[in-house]
mmCIF file of C-alpha atoms in Angstrom:
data_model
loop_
_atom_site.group_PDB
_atom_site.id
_atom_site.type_symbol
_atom_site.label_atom_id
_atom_site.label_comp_id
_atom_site.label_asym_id
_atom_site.label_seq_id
_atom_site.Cartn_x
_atom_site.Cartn_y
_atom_site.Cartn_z
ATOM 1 C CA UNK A 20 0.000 0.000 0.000
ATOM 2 C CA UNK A 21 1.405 3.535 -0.833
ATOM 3 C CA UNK A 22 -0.257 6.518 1.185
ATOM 4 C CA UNK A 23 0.699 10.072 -0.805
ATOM 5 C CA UNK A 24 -0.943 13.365 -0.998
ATOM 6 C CA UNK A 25 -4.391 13.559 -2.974
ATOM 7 C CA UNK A 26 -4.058 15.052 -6.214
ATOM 8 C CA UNK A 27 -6.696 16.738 -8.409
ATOM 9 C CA UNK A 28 -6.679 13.471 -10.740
ATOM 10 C CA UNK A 29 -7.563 11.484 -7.824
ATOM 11 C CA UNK A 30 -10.778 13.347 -7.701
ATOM 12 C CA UNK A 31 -13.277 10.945 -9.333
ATOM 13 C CA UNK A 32 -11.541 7.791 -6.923
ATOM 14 C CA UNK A 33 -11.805 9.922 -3.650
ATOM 15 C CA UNK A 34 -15.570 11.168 -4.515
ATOM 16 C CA UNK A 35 -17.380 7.608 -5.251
ATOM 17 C CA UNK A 36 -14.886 6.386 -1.684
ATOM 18 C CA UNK A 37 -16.635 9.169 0.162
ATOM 19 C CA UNK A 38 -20.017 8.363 -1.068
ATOM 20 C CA UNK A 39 -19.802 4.343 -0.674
ATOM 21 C CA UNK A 40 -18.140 4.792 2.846
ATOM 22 C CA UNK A 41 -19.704 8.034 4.082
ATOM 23 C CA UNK A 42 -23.168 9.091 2.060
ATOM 24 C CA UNK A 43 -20.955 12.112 1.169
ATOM 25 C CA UNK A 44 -22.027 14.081 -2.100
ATOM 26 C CA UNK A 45 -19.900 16.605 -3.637
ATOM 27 C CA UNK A 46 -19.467 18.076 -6.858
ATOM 28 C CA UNK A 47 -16.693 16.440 -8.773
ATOM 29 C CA UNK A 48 -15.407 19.611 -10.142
ATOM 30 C CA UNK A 49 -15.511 21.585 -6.698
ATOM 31 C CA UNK A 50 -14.197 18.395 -5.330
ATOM 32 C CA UNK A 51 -11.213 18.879 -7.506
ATOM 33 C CA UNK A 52 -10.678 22.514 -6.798
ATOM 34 C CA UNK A 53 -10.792 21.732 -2.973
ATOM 35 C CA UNK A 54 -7.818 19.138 -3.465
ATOM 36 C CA UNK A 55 -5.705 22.104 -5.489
ATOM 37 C CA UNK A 56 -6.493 24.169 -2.442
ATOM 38 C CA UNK A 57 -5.340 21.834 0.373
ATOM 39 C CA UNK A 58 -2.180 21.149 -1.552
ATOM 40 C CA UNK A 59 -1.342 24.965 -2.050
ATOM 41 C CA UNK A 60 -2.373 25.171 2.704
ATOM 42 C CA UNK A 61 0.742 24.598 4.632
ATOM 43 C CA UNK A 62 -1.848 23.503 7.952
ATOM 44 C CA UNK A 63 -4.488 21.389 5.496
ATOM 45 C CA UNK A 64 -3.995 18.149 3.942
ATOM 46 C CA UNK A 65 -5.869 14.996 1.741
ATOM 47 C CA UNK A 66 -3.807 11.399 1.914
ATOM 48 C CA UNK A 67 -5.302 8.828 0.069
ATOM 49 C CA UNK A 68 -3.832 4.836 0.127
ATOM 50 C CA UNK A 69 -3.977 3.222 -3.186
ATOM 51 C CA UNK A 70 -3.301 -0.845 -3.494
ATOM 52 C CA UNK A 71 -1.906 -0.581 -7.128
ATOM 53 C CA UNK A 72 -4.215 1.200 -9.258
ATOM 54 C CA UNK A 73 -7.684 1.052 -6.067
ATOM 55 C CA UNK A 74 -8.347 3.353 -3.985
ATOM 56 C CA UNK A 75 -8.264 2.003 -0.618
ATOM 57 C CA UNK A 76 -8.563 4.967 1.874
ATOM 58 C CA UNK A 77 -8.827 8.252 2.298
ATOM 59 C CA UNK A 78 -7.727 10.759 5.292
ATOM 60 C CA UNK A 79 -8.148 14.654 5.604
ATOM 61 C CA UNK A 80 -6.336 16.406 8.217
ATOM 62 C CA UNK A 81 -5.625 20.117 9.405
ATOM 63 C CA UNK A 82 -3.244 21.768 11.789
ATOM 64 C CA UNK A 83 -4.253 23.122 14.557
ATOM 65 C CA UNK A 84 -2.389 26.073 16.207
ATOM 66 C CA UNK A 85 -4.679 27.298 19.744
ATOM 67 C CA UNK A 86 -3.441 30.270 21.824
ATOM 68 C CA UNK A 87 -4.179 27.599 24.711
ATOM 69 C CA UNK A 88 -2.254 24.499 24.135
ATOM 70 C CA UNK A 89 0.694 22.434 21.695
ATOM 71 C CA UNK A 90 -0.389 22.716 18.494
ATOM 72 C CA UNK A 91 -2.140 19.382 17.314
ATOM 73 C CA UNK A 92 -3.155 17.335 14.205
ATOM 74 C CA UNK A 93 -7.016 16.938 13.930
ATOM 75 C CA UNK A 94 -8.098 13.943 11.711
ATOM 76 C CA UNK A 95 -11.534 15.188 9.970
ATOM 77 C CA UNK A 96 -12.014 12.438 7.719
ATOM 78 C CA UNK A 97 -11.064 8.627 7.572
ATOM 79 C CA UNK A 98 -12.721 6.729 5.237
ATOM 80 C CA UNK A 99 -11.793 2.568 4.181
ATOM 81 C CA UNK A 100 -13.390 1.462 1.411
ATOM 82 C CA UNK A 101 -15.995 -1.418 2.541
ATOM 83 C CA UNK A 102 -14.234 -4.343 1.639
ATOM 84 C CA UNK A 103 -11.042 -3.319 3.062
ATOM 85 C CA UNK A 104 -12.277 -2.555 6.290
ATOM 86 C CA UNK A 105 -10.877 -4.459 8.847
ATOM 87 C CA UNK A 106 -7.493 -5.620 7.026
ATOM 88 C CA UNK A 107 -5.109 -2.975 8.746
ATOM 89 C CA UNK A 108 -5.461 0.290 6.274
ATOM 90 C CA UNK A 109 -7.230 2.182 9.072
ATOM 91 C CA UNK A 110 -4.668 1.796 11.687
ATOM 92 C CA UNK A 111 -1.991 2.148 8.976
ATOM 93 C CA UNK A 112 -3.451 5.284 8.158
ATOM 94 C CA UNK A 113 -3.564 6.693 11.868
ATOM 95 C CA UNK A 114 0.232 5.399 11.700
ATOM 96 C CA UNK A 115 0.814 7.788 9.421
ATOM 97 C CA UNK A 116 -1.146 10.565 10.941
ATOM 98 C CA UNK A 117 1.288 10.211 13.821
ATOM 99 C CA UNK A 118 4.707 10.121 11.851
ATOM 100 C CA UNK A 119 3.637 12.562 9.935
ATOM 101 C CA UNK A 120 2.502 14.735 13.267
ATOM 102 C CA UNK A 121 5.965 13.976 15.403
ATOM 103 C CA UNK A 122 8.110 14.966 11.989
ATOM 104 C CA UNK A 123 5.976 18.403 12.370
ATOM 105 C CA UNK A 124 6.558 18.400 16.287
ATOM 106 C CA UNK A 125 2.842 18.139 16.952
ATOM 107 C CA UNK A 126 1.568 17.463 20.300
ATOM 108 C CA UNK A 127 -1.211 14.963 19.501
ATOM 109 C CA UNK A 128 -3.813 13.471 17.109
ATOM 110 C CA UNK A 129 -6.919 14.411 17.379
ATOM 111 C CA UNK A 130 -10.138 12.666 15.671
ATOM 112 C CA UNK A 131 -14.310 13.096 15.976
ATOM 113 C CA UNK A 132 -16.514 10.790 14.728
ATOM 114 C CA UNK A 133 -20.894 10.841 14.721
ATOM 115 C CA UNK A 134 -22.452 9.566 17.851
ATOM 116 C CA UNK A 135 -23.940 6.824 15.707
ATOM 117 C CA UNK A 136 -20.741 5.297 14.254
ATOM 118 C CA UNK A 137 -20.328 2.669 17.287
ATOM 119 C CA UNK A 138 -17.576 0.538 14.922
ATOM 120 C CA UNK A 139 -15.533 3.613 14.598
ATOM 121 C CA UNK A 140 -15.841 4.437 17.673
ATOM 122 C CA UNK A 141 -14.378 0.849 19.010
ATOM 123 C CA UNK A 142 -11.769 1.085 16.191
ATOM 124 C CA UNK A 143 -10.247 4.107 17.543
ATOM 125 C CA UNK A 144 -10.150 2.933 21.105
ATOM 126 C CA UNK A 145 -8.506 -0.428 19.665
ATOM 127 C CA UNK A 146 -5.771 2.326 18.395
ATOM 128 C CA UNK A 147 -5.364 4.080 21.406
ATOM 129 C CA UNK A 148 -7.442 6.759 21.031
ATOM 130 C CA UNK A 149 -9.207 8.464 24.386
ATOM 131 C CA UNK A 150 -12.387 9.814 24.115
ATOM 132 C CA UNK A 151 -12.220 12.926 26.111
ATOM 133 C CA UNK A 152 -15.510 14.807 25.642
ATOM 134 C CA UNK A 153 -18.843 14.686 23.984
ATOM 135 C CA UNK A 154 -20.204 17.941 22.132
ATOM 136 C CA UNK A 155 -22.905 18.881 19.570
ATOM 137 C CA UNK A 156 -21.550 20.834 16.448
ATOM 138 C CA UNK A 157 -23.524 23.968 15.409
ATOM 139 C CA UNK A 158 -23.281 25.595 12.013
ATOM 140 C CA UNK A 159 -24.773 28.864 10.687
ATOM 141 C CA UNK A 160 -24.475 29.198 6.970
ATOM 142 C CA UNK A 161 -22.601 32.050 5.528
ATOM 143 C CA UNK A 162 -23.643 32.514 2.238
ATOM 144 C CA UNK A 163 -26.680 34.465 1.154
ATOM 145 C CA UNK A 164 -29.630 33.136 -0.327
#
């Protein structure tokens, strides 16, 4: 398996992942422009894990710099296509998160995941991840309609 940084061209591979795995929908095209973006962020970033030519998984990740502790790596998305789930990409993914956090001198991972995902939840904890609070996410849109 060979984990890299998403590219533009990876677009179509990473869209039907996210909708099989995750019920996401998002324009290809905007999809593609997103992936541009994240490459040109130093704090932003899109890995995907390709087994030869498939698409296997998928992470997103940001930087986070607070005024009130060690700047930390927040995992936003982890996605394993269906029928590789539960062969080892997922942790090999979150091994990556972490070598890729201590080369940056990040103090920790950090991950969420929806109340309802109870197999995520367990796969996490198998991979020493603490839960350390529960909150409710709020969003207000900003454009105008």
């Amino acid at each position: 398996m060979q984990i890299r940084e998403a590219r533009s061209s990876d677009a179509t591979a990473i869209r039907q992942l996210y909708r099989d795995v995750m019920g996401y929908e998002y324009p290809l095209e905007r999809m593609k422009e997103m992936i541009e973006k994240n490459r040109e962020d130093p704090c932003n970033f899109a890995f995907t894990a390709w087994s030869g030519e498939e698409l296997v998984a998928v992470m997103e990740a940001v930087i986070k710099y607070s005024i009130h502790r060690d700047p930390y790596l927040i995992i936003n998305t982890l996605a394993v296509a269906q029928r590789r789930q539960g062969t080892g990409i997922g942790t090999q993914m979150l091994a990556y998160a972490e070598s890729f956090a201590r080369q940056r001198q990040l103090a920790a991972l950090r991950l969420g995941s929806q109340m309802k995902r109870k197999r995520a939840h367990h796969f996490y904890e198998k991979n020493c991840f603490q839960l350390i609070k529960e909150h409710k996410i709020f969003e207000r849109s900003c454009r105008k309609e």
